[in-house]
Short mmCIF file of C-alpha atoms in Angstrom, two decimals:
data_model
loop_
_atom_site.label_atom_id
_atom_site.label_comp_id
_atom_site.label_asym_id
_atom_site.label_seq_id
_atom_site.Cartn_x
_atom_site.Cartn_y
_atom_site.Cartn_z
CA UNK H 1 3.19 5.99 -8.14
CA UNK H 2 3.67 3.80 -11.16
CA UNK H 3 0.75 1.97 -12.73
CA UNK H 4 1.58 -1.76 -12.77
CA UNK H 5 2.11 -3.50 -16.09
CA UNK H 6 -0.84 -5.69 -17.03
CA UNK H 7 0.42 -7.11 -20.33
CA UNK H 8 0.28 -10.61 -18.88
CA UNK H 9 -3.52 -10.51 -18.62
CA UNK H 10 -5.54 -11.80 -21.57
CA UNK H 11 -8.70 -9.86 -22.44
CA UNK H 12 -10.75 -13.02 -21.97
CA UNK H 13 -9.59 -13.24 -18.33
CA UNK H 14 -11.69 -10.17 -17.57
CA UNK H 15 -14.83 -12.23 -18.25
CA UNK H 16 -14.16 -13.66 -14.79
CA UNK H 17 -12.30 -10.90 -12.92
CA UNK H 18 -13.08 -7.19 -12.56
CA UNK H 19 -11.09 -5.22 -15.12
CA UNK H 20 -9.26 -2.18 -13.75
CA UNK H 21 -11.41 0.89 -14.40
CA UNK H 22 -11.74 4.52 -13.31
CA UNK H 23 -12.42 3.56 -9.71
CA UNK H 24 -9.27 1.41 -9.56
CA UNK H 25 -7.13 4.27 -10.84
CA UNK H 26 -8.85 6.80 -8.56
CA UNK H 27 -7.80 4.69 -5.58
CA UNK H 28 -4.23 4.61 -6.90
CA UNK H 29 -4.39 8.40 -7.34
CA UNK H 30 -5.52 8.76 -3.73
CA UNK H 31 -2.65 6.62 -2.49
CA UNK H 32 -0.24 8.69 -4.57
CA UNK H 33 -1.54 11.90 -3.01
CA UNK H 34 -0.99 10.36 0.42
CA UNK H 35 2.31 8.68 -0.41
CA UNK H 36 4.56 10.91 1.71
CA UNK H 37 2.30 10.22 4.69
CA UNK H 38 2.42 6.48 3.99
CA UNK H 39 6.19 6.43 3.60
CA UNK H 40 6.56 8.26 6.92
CA UNK H 41 4.40 5.58 8.52
CA UNK H 42 6.74 2.91 7.08
CA UNK H 43 4.06 0.17 7.11
CA UNK H 44 5.05 -3.47 7.50
CA UNK H 45 1.84 -5.24 6.45
CA UNK H 46 -0.55 -3.88 3.80
CA UNK H 47 -3.84 -5.53 2.83
CA UNK H 48 -6.19 -5.01 -0.06
CA UNK H 49 -9.61 -6.57 0.43
CA UNK H 50 -11.21 -7.60 -2.86
CA UNK H 51 -8.14 -7.12 -5.03
CA UNK H 52 -9.61 -8.13 -8.40
CA UNK H 53 -6.78 -7.95 -10.93
CA UNK H 54 -4.33 -6.82 -8.24
CA UNK H 55 -3.48 -3.53 -9.91
CA UNK H 56 -4.04 -1.38 -6.77
CA UNK H 57 -2.19 -3.46 -4.18
CA UNK H 58 0.62 -4.05 -6.67
CA UNK H 59 0.95 -0.29 -7.24
CA UNK H 60 1.18 0.19 -3.48
CA UNK H 61 3.76 -2.58 -3.19
CA UNK H 62 5.85 -0.96 -5.93
CA UNK H 63 5.75 2.36 -4.04
CA UNK H 64 6.49 0.77 -0.63
CA UNK H 65 9.09 -1.91 -1.38
CA UNK H 66 9.79 -2.58 2.31
CA UNK H 67 6.17 -3.54 3.02
CA UNK H 68 4.75 -7.03 2.71
CA UNK H 69 1.50 -6.95 0.76
CA UNK H 70 -1.41 -9.34 1.15
CA UNK H 71 -4.69 -9.42 -0.74
CA UNK H 72 -7.97 -11.25 -0.45
CA UNK H 73 -10.78 -11.91 -2.86
CA UNK H 74 -13.84 -14.15 -2.67
CA UNK H 75 -13.28 -14.89 -6.37
CA UNK H 76 -10.52 -17.50 -6.69
CA UNK H 77 -9.68 -16.40 -10.25
CA UNK H 78 -9.08 -12.88 -8.91
CA UNK H 79 -6.60 -14.26 -6.38
CA UNK H 80 -4.72 -16.01 -9.15
CA UNK H 81 -4.66 -12.86 -11.28
CA UNK H 82 -3.49 -10.72 -8.37
CA UNK H 83 -0.55 -13.03 -7.72
CA UNK H 84 0.48 -12.97 -11.36
CA UNK H 85 0.16 -9.17 -11.50
CA UNK H 86 2.39 -8.85 -8.44
CA UNK H 87 4.93 -11.33 -9.79
CA UNK H 88 4.99 -9.64 -13.20
CA UNK H 89 5.78 -6.34 -11.47
CA UNK H 90 8.30 -7.87 -9.03
CA UNK H 91 6.23 -7.22 -5.89
CA UNK H 92 6.36 -9.63 -2.94
CA UNK H 93 2.75 -10.55 -2.22
CA UNK H 94 0.45 -13.32 -1.09
CA UNK H 95 -3.17 -13.59 -2.17
CA UNK H 96 -5.79 -15.46 -0.16
CA UNK H 97 -9.17 -16.73 -1.35
CA UNK H 98 -11.29 -15.35 1.48
CA UNK H 99 -14.51 -13.53 2.28
CA UNK H 100 -13.33 -10.00 3.16
CA UNK H 101 -10.77 -10.40 5.99
CA UNK H 102 -12.60 -12.80 8.27
CA UNK H 103 -9.77 -15.27 8.90
CA UNK H 104 -6.91 -12.88 9.66
CA UNK H 105 -5.60 -12.35 13.17
CA UNK H 106 -6.49 -9.14 14.97
CA UNK H 107 -4.65 -5.80 14.77
CA UNK H 108 -2.41 -7.08 12.03
CA UNK H 109 -2.42 -4.57 9.18
CA UNK H 110 -0.84 -1.14 9.02
CA UNK H 111 -2.75 -0.26 5.83
CA UNK H 112 -6.04 -1.67 4.54
CA UNK H 113 -7.48 -0.78 1.11
CA UNK H 114 -10.99 -1.50 -0.12
CA UNK H 115 -12.58 -0.72 -3.47
CA UNK H 116 -15.86 -2.44 -2.64
CA UNK H 117 -18.78 -3.66 -4.70
CA UNK H 118 -20.62 -0.33 -4.45
CA UNK H 119 -23.42 -0.55 -7.04
CA UNK H 120 -26.90 -0.37 -5.52
CA UNK H 121 -28.59 -3.73 -6.22
CA UNK H 122 -31.05 -6.13 -4.72
CA UNK H 123 -29.69 -7.90 -1.63
CA UNK H 124 -30.12 -11.22 -3.44
CA UNK H 125 -27.36 -10.23 -5.88
CA UNK H 126 -24.75 -10.02 -3.11
CA UNK H 127 -22.71 -12.91 -1.81
CA UNK H 128 -21.63 -14.62 -5.03
CA UNK H 129 -18.09 -15.87 -5.65
CA UNK H 130 -17.81 -14.84 -9.30
CA UNK H 131 -17.35 -11.51 -11.07
CA UNK H 132 -20.75 -10.31 -9.78
CA UNK H 133 -19.13 -10.05 -6.34
CA UNK H 134 -16.99 -7.19 -7.67
CA UNK H 135 -19.90 -4.80 -8.22
CA UNK H 136 -23.15 -5.92 -6.52
CA UNK H 137 -23.43 -3.91 -3.30
CA UNK H 138 -27.00 -4.54 -2.22
CA UNK H 139 -28.97 -1.91 -0.28
CA UNK H 140 -27.32 1.55 -0.61
CA UNK H 141 -24.53 -0.33 -2.38
CA UNK H 142 -23.15 -0.80 1.12
CA UNK H 143 -24.02 -4.26 2.38
CA UNK H 144 -20.54 -5.67 1.76
CA UNK H 145 -18.81 -2.45 2.83
CA UNK H 146 -20.68 -2.33 6.15
CA UNK H 147 -19.56 -5.87 6.93
CA UNK H 148 -15.94 -4.84 6.49
CA UNK H 149 -16.42 -1.65 8.53
CA UNK H 150 -17.36 -3.86 11.49
CA UNK H 151 -14.07 -5.76 11.07
CA UNK H 152 -11.76 -2.74 10.76
CA UNK H 153 -11.28 -2.10 14.51
CA UNK H 154 -10.13 -5.72 14.88
CA UNK H 155 -8.03 -6.10 11.72
CA UNK H 156 -6.31 -2.70 11.58
CA UNK H 157 -3.27 -1.91 13.73
CA UNK H 158 -3.83 0.71 16.41
CA UNK H 159 -2.09 3.40 14.35
CA UNK H 160 -3.18 1.93 11.01
CA UNK H 161 -4.85 3.61 8.04
CA UNK H 162 -7.91 2.46 6.12
CA UNK H 163 -8.61 3.74 2.59
CA UNK H 164 -12.12 3.24 1.23
CA UNK H 165 -13.62 4.09 -2.15
CA UNK H 166 -17.29 5.10 -2.20
CA UNK H 167 -19.86 6.70 -4.48
CA UNK H 168 -22.44 9.27 -3.42
CA UNK H 169 -25.22 6.65 -3.52
CA UNK H 170 -23.40 4.83 -0.69
CA UNK H 171 -24.14 7.85 1.57
CA UNK H 172 -20.54 8.55 2.66
CA UNK H 173 -21.67 10.66 5.65
CA UNK H 174 -23.19 7.54 7.18
CA UNK H 175 -19.89 5.71 6.72
CA UNK H 176 -18.08 8.58 8.46
CA UNK H 177 -20.55 8.32 11.36
CA UNK H 178 -20.09 4.55 11.64
CA UNK H 179 -16.31 4.87 11.71
CA UNK H 180 -16.50 7.75 14.21
CA UNK H 181 -18.38 5.45 16.60
CA UNK H 182 -15.41 3.09 16.33
CA UNK H 183 -13.10 5.96 17.25
CA UNK H 184 -11.79 6.82 13.76
CA UNK H 185 -11.24 10.25 12.25
CA UNK H 186 -11.91 10.68 8.54
CA UNK H 187 -10.43 12.65 5.67
CA UNK H 188 -11.54 13.01 2.07
CA UNK H 189 -8.47 12.35 -0.11
CA UNK H 190 -9.92 12.75 -3.60
CA UNK H 191 -13.30 13.10 -5.30
CA UNK H 192 -14.04 12.84 -9.00
CA UNK H 193 -17.13 12.77 -11.20
CA UNK H 194 -16.96 10.07 -13.85
CA UNK H 195 -19.88 9.99 -16.25
CA UNK H 196 -22.92 10.05 -13.90
CA UNK H 197 -21.04 8.70 -10.88
CA UNK H 198 -19.40 10.76 -8.14
CA UNK H 199 -16.55 8.65 -6.76
CA UNK H 200 -14.46 9.50 -3.72
CA UNK H 201 -11.75 7.99 -1.56
CA UNK H 202 -11.84 8.41 2.23
CA UNK H 203 -9.04 7.81 4.73
CA UNK H 204 -9.82 6.63 8.26
CA UNK H 205 -7.32 6.77 11.11
CA UNK H 206 -7.05 7.35 14.86
#
């Protein structure tokens, strides 16, 4: 998979939107490892929740040109940046200013991606609409993630795939158990230690 061009983004823009970092590129690496599987699935609708700069969903759109990509972000400036990233890289995409995926119709998406705010923080730090929303995860760093997990059975197509980035502090085994109760199998796609943080990408499917 190609990494999208980001030359259109001014450094000052990242004062307001999460700048692509190791976690962003780890998620792209995971999608690349699973690309043959994804191409065989031939997805129609792909969603990234919390797209930030748009680098991940744009990379997926570049690799799957027949898919229509949609992104959401609670930060309006992130939605604007995602759309410009997609346009700059010639990817057909719409970006919606939305909390997670609450307003979408059920069983819509063949692929859902989420690089959540995973840093362990006080609960009071969650729920903002600015750049803080890109990293503040509350208790276990999972308060936002757990809200999306509850939505996945309704938003994901019956044979859809959900890719989720986590760190060890998020207690991934608990996430696997939650998704198993919803009827989903899990697979670890990639794991990498970056500085003092163990990051991993899980795939959930039926």
